[in-house]
mmCIF file of N, CA and C in Angstrom:
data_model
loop_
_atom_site.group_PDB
_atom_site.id
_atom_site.type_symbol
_atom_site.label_atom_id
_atom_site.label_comp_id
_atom_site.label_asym_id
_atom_site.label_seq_id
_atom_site.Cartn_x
_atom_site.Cartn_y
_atom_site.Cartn_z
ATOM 1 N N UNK A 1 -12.255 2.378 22.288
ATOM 2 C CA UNK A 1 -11.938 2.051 20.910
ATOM 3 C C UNK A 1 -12.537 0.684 20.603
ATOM 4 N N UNK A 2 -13.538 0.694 19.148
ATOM 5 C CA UNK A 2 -14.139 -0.632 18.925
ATOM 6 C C UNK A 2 -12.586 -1.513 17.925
ATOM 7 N N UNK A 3 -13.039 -2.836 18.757
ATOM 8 C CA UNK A 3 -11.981 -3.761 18.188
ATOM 9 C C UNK A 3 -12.419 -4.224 16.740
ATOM 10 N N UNK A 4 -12.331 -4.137 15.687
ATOM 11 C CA UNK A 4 -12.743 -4.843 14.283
ATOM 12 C C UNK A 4 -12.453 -6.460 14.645
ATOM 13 N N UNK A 5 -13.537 -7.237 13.810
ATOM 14 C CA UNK A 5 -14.086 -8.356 13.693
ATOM 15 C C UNK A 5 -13.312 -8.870 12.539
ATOM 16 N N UNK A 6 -12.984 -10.245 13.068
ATOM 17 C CA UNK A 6 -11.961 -10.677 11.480
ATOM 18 C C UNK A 6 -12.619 -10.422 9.656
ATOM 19 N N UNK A 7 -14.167 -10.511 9.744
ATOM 20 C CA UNK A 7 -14.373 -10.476 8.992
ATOM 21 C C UNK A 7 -14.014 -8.933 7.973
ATOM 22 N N UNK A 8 -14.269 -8.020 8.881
ATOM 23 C CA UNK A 8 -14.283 -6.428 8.948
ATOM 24 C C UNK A 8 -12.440 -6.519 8.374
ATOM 25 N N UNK A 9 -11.622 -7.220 9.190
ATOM 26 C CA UNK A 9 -9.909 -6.955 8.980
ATOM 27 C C UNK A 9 -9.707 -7.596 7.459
ATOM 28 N N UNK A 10 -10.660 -8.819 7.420
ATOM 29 C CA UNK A 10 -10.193 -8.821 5.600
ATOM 30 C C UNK A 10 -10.816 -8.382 5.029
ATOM 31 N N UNK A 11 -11.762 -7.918 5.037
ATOM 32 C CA UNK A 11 -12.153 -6.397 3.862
ATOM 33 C C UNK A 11 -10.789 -5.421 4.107
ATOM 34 N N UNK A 12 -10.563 -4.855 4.903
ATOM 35 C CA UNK A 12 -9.356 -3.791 4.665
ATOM 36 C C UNK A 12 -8.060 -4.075 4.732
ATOM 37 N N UNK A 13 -7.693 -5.551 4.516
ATOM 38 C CA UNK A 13 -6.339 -5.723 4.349
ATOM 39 C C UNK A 13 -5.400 -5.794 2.720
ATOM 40 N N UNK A 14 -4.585 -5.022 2.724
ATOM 41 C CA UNK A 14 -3.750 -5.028 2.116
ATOM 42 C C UNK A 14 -3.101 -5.911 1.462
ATOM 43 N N UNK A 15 -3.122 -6.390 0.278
ATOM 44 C CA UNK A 15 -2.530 -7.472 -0.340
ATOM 45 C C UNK A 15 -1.728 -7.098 -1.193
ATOM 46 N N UNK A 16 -0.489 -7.834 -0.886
ATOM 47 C CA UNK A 16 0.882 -7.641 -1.884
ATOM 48 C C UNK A 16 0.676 -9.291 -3.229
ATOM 49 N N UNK A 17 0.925 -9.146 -4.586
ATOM 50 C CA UNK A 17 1.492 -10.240 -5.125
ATOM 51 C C UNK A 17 2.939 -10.338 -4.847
ATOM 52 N N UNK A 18 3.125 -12.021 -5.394
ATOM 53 C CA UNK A 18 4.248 -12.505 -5.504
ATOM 54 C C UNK A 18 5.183 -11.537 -5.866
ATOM 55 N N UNK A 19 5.087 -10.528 -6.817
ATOM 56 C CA UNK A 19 6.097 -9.825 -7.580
ATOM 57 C C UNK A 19 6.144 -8.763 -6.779
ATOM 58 N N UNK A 20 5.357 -8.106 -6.219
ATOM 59 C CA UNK A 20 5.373 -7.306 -5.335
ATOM 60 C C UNK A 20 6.394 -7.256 -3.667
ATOM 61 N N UNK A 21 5.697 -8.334 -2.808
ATOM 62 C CA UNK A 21 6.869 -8.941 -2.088
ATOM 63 C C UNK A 21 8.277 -9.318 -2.380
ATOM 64 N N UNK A 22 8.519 -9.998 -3.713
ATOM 65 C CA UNK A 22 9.923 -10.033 -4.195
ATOM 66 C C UNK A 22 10.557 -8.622 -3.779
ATOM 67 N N UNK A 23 10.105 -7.484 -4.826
ATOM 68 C CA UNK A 23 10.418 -6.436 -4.658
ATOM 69 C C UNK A 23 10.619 -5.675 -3.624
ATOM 70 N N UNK A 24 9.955 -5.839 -2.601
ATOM 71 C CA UNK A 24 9.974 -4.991 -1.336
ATOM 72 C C UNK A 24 11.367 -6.263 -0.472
ATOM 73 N N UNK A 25 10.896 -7.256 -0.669
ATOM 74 C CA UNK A 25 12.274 -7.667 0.094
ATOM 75 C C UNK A 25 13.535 -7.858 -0.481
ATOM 76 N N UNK A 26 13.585 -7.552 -1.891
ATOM 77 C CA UNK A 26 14.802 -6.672 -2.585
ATOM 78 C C UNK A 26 15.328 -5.259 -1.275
ATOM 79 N N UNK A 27 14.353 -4.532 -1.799
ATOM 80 C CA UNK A 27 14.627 -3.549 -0.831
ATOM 81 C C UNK A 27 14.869 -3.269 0.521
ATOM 82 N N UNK A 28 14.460 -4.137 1.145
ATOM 83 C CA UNK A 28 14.500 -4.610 2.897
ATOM 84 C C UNK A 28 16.085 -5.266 2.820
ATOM 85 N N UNK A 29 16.576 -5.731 1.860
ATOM 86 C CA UNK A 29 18.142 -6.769 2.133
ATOM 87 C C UNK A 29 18.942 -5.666 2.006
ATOM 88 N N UNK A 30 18.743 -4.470 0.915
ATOM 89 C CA UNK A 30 19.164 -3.345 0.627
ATOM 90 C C UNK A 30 19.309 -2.637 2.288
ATOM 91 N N UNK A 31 18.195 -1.749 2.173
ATOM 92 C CA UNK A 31 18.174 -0.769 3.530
ATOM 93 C C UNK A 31 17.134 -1.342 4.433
ATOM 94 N N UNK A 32 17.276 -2.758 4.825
ATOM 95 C CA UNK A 32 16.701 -2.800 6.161
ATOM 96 C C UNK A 32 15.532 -2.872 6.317
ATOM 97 N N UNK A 33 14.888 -2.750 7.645
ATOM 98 C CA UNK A 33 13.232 -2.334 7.682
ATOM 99 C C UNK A 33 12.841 -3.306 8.340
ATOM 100 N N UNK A 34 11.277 -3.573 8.369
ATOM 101 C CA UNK A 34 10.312 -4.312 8.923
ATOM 102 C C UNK A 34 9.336 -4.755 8.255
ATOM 103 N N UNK A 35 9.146 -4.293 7.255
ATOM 104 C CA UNK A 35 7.824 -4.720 6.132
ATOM 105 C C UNK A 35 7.677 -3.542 5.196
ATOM 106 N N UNK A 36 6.536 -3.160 4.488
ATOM 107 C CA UNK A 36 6.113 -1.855 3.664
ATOM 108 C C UNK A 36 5.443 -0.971 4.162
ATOM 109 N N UNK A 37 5.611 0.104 4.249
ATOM 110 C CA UNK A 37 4.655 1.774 4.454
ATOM 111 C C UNK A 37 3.726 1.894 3.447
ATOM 112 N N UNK A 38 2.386 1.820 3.372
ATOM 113 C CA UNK A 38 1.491 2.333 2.094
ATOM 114 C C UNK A 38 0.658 3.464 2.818
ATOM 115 N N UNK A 39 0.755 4.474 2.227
ATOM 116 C CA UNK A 39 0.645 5.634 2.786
ATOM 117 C C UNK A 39 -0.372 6.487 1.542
ATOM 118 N N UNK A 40 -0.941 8.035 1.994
ATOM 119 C CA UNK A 40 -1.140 8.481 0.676
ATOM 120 C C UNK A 40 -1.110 9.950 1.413
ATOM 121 N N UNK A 41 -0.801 10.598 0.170
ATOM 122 C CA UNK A 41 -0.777 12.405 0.336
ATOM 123 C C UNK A 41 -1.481 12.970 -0.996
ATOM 124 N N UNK A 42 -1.783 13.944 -0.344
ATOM 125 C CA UNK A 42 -2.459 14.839 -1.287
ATOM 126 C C UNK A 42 -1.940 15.516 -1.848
ATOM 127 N N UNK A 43 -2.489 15.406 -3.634
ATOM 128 C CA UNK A 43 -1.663 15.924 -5.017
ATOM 129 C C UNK A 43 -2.021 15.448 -5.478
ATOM 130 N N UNK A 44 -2.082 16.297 -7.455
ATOM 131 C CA UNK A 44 -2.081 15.853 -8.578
ATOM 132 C C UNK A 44 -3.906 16.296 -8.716
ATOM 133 N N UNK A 45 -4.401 16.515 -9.750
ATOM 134 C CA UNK A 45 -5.693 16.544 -10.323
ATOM 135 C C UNK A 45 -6.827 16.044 -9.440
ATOM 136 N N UNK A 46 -6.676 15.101 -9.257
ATOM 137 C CA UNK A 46 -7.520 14.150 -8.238
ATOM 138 C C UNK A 46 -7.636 13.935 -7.393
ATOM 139 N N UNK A 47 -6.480 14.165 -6.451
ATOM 140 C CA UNK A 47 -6.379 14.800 -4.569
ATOM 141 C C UNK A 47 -5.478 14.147 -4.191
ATOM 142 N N UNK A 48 -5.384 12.462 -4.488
ATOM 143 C CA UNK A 48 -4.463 11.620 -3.763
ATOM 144 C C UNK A 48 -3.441 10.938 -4.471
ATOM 145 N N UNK A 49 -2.559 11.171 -4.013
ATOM 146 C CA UNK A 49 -1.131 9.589 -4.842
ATOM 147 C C UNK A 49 -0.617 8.812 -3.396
ATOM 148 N N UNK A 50 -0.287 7.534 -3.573
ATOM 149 C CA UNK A 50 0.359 6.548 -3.323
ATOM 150 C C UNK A 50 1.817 7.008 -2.547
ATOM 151 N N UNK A 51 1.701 6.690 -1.646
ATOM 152 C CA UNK A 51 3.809 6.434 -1.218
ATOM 153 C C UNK A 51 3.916 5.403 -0.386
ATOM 154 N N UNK A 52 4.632 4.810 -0.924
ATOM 155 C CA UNK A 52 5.371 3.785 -0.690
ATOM 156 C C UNK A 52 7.258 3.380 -0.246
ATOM 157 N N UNK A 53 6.985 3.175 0.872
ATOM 158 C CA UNK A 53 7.974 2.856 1.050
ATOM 159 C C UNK A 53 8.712 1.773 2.103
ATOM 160 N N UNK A 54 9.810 2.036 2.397
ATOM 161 C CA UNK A 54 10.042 0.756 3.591
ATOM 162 C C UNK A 54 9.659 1.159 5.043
ATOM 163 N N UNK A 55 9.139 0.736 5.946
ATOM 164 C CA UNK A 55 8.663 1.081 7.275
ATOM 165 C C UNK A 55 10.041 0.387 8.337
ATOM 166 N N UNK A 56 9.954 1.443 8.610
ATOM 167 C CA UNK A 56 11.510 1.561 10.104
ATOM 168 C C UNK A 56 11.020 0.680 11.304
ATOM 169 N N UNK A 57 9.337 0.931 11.771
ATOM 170 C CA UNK A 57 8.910 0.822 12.870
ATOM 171 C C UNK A 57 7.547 0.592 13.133
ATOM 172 N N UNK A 58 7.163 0.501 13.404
ATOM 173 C CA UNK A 58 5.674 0.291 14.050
ATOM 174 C C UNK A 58 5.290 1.819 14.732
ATOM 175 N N UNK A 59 4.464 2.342 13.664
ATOM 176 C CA UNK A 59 3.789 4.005 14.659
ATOM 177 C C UNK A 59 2.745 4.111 15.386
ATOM 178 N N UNK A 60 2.427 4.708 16.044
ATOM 179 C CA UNK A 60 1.055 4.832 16.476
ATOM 180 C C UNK A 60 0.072 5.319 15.619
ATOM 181 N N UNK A 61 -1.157 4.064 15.160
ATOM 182 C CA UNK A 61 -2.195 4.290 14.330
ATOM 183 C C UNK A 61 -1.929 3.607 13.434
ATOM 184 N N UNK A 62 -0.453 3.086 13.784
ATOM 185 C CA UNK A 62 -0.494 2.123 12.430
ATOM 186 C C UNK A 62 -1.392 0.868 12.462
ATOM 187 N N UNK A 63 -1.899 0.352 11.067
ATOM 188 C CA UNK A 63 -2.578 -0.929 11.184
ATOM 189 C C UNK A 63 -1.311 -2.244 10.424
ATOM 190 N N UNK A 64 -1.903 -3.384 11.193
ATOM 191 C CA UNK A 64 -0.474 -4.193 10.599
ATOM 192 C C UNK A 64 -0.853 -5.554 9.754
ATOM 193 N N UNK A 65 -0.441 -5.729 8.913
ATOM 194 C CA UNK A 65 -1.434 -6.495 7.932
ATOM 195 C C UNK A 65 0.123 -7.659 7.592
ATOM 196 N N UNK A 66 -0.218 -8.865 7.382
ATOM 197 C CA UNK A 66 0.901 -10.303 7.121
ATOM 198 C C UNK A 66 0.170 -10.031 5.631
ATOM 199 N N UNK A 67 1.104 -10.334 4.626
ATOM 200 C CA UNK A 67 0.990 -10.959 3.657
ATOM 201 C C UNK A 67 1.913 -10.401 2.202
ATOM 202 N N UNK A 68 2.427 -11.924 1.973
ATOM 203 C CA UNK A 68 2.997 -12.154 1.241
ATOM 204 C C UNK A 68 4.721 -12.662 2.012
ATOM 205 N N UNK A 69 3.954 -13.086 2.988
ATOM 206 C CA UNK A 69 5.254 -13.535 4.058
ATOM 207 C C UNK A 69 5.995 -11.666 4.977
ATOM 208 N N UNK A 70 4.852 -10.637 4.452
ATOM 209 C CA UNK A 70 5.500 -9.503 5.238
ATOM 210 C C UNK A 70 4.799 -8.851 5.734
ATOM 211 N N UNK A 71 5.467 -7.698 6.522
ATOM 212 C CA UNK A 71 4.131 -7.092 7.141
ATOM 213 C C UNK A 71 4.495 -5.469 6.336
ATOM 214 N N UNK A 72 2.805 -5.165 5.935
ATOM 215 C CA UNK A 72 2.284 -4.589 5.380
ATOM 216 C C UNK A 72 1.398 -3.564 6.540
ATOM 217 N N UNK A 73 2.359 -2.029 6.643
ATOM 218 C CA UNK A 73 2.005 -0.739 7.687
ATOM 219 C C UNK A 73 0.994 0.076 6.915
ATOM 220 N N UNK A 74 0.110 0.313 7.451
ATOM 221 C CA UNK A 74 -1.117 1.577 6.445
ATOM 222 C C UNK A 74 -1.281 2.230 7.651
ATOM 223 N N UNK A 75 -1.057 3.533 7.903
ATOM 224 C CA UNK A 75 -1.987 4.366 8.824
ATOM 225 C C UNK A 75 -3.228 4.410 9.009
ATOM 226 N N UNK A 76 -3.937 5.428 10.153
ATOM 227 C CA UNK A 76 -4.970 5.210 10.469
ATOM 228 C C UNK A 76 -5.788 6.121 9.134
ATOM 229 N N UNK A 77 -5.437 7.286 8.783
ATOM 230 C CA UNK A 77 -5.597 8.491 7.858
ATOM 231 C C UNK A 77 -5.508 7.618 6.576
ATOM 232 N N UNK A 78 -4.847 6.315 6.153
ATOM 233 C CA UNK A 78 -4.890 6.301 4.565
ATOM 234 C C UNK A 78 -5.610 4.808 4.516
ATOM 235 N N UNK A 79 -6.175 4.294 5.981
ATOM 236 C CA UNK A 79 -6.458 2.932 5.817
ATOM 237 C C UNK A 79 -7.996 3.203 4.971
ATOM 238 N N UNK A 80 -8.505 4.019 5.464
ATOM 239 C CA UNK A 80 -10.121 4.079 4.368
ATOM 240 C C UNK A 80 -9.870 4.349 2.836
ATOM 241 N N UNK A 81 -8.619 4.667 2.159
ATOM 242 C CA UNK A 81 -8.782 5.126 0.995
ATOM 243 C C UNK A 81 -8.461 3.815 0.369
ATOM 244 N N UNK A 82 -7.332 3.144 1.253
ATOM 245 C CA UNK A 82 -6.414 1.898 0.659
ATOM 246 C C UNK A 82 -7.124 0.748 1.166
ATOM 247 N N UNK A 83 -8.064 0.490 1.934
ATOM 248 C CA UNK A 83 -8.446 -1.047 2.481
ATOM 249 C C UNK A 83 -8.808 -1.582 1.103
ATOM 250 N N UNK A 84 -8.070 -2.945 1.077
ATOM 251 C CA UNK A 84 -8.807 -4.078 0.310
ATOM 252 C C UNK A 84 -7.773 -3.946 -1.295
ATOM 253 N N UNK A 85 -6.670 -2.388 -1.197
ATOM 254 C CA UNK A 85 -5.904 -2.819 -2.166
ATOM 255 C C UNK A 85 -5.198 -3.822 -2.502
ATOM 256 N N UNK A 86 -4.801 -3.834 -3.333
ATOM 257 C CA UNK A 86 -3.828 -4.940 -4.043
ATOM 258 C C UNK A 86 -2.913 -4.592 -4.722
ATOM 259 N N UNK A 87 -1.229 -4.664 -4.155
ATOM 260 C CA UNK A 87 0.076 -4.242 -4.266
ATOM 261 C C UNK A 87 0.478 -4.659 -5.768
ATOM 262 N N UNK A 88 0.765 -4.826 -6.961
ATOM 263 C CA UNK A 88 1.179 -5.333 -7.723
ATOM 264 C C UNK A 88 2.713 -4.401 -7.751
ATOM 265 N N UNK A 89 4.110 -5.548 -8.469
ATOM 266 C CA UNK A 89 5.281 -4.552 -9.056
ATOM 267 C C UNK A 89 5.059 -5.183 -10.292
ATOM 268 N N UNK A 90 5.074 -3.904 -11.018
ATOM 269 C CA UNK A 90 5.329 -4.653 -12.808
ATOM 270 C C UNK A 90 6.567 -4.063 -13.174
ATOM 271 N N UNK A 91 7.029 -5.209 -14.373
ATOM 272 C CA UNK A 91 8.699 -4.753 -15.463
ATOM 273 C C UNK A 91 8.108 -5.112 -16.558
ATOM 274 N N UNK A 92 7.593 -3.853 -17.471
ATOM 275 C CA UNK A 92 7.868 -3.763 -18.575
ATOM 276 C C UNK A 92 8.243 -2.853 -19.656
ATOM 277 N N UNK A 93 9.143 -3.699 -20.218
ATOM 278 C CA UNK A 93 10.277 -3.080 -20.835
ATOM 279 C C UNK A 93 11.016 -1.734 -19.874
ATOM 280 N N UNK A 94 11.335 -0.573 -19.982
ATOM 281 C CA UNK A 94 11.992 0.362 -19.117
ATOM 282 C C UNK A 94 11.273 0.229 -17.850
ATOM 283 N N UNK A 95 9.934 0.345 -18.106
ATOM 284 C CA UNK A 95 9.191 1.014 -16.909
ATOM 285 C C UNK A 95 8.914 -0.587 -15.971
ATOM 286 N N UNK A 96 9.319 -0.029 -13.976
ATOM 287 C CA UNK A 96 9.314 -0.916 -13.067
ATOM 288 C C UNK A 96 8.953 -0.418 -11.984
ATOM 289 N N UNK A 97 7.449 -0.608 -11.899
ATOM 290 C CA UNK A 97 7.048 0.455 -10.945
ATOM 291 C C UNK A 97 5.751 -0.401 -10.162
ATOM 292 N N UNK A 98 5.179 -0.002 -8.647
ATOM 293 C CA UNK A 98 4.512 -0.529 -8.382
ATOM 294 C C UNK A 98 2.981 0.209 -8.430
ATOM 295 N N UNK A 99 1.792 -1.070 -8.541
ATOM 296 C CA UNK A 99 0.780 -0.271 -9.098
ATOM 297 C C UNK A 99 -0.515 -0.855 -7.916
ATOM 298 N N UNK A 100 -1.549 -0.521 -8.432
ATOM 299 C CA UNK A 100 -2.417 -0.394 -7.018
ATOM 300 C C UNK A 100 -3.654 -1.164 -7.583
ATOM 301 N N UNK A 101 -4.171 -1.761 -7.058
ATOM 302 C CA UNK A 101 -5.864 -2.428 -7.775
ATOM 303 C C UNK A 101 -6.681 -2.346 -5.950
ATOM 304 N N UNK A 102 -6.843 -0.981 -6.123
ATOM 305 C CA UNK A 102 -7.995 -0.186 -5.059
ATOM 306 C C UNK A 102 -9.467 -0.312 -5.656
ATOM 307 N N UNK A 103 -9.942 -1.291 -4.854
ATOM 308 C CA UNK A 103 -11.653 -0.959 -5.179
ATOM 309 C C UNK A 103 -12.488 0.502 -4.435
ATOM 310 N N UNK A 104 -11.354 1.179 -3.738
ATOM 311 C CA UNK A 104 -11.922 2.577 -3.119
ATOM 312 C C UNK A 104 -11.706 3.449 -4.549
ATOM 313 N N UNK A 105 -11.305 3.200 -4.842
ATOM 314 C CA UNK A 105 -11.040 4.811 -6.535
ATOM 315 C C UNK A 105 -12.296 4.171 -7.134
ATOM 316 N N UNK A 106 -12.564 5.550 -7.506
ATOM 317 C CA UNK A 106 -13.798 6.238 -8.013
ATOM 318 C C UNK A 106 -13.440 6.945 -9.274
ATOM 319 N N UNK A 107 -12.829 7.343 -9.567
ATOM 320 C CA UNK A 107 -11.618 8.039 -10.739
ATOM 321 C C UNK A 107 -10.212 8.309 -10.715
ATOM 322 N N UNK A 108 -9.227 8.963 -11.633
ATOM 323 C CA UNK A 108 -8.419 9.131 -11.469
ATOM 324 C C UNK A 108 -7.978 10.000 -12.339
ATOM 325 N N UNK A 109 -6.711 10.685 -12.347
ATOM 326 C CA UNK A 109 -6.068 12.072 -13.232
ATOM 327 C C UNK A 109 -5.836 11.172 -14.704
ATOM 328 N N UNK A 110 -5.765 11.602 -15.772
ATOM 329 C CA UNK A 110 -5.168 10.904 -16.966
ATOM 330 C C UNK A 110 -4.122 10.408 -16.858
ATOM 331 N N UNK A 111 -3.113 11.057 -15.854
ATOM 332 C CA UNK A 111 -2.028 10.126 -16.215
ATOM 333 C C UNK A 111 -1.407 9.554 -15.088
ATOM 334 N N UNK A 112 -2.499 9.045 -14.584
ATOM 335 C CA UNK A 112 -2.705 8.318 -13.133
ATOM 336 C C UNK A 112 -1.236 8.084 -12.510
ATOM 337 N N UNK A 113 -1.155 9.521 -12.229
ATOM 338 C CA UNK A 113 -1.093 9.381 -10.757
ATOM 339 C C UNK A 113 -1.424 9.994 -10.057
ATOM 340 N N UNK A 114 -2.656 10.568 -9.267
ATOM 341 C CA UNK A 114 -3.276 10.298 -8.354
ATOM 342 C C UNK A 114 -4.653 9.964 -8.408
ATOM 343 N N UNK A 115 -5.439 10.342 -7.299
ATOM 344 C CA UNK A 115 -7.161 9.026 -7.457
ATOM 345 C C UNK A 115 -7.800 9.620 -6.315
ATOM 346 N N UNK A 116 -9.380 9.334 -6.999
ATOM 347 C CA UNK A 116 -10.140 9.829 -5.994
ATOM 348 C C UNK A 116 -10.820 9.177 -5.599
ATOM 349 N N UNK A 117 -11.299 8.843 -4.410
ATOM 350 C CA UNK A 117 -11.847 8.216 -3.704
ATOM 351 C C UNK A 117 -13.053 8.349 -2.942
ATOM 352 N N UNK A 118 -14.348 7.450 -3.104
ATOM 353 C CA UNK A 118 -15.909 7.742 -2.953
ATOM 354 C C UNK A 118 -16.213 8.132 -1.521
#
């Protein structure tokens, strides 16, 4: 197995904002955990959506990324679609949801949620 070069690890690392981390360690004081799961499955128009959630553990294949004071889990299967995203949580007005600024999407369904990737 080739080891990646630091330069190579920040191209595909995962970045949470400020508002983003708030949020996830909302949720970590709630139910616990170790950092965030960014994951993706197939669905919707475009092939792929987003899941997100809290990570229990460290898996095998997981990649482990610091930032925003947390650690940030992507598998081995969703690290090519997601390297180099950027976690945002937005509140406005009703809607509080977290959103994605992927330079891998290539398009996406109209009513984005899901994305395709080059």
């Amino acid at each position: 197995m080739a080891t990646a070069t630091e330069p190579e690890m920040q191209e595909k690392r995962v970045e949470l904002t400020p508002s983003a981390a708030a949020r996830v360690r909302e949720f970590m004081a709630r139910d616990g955990g170790i950092g965030l799961r960014l994951s993706v499955h197939r669905t919707g128009c475009s092939g792929w959506a987003y899941d997100v959630g809290i990570a229990e553990a460290v898996e095998e294949g997981d990649h482990v990324f610091e930032a925003g004071g947390l650690k940030v889990l992507v598998d081995d299967r969703a690290l090519p679609m997601v390297a180099g995203t950027t976690v945002d949580f937005v509140h406005e007005g009703l809607v509080r949801e977290f959103r994605f600024r992927n330079p891998n999407v290539t398009g996406e369904c109209g009513c984005g949620e899901s994305f395709t990737v080059g």
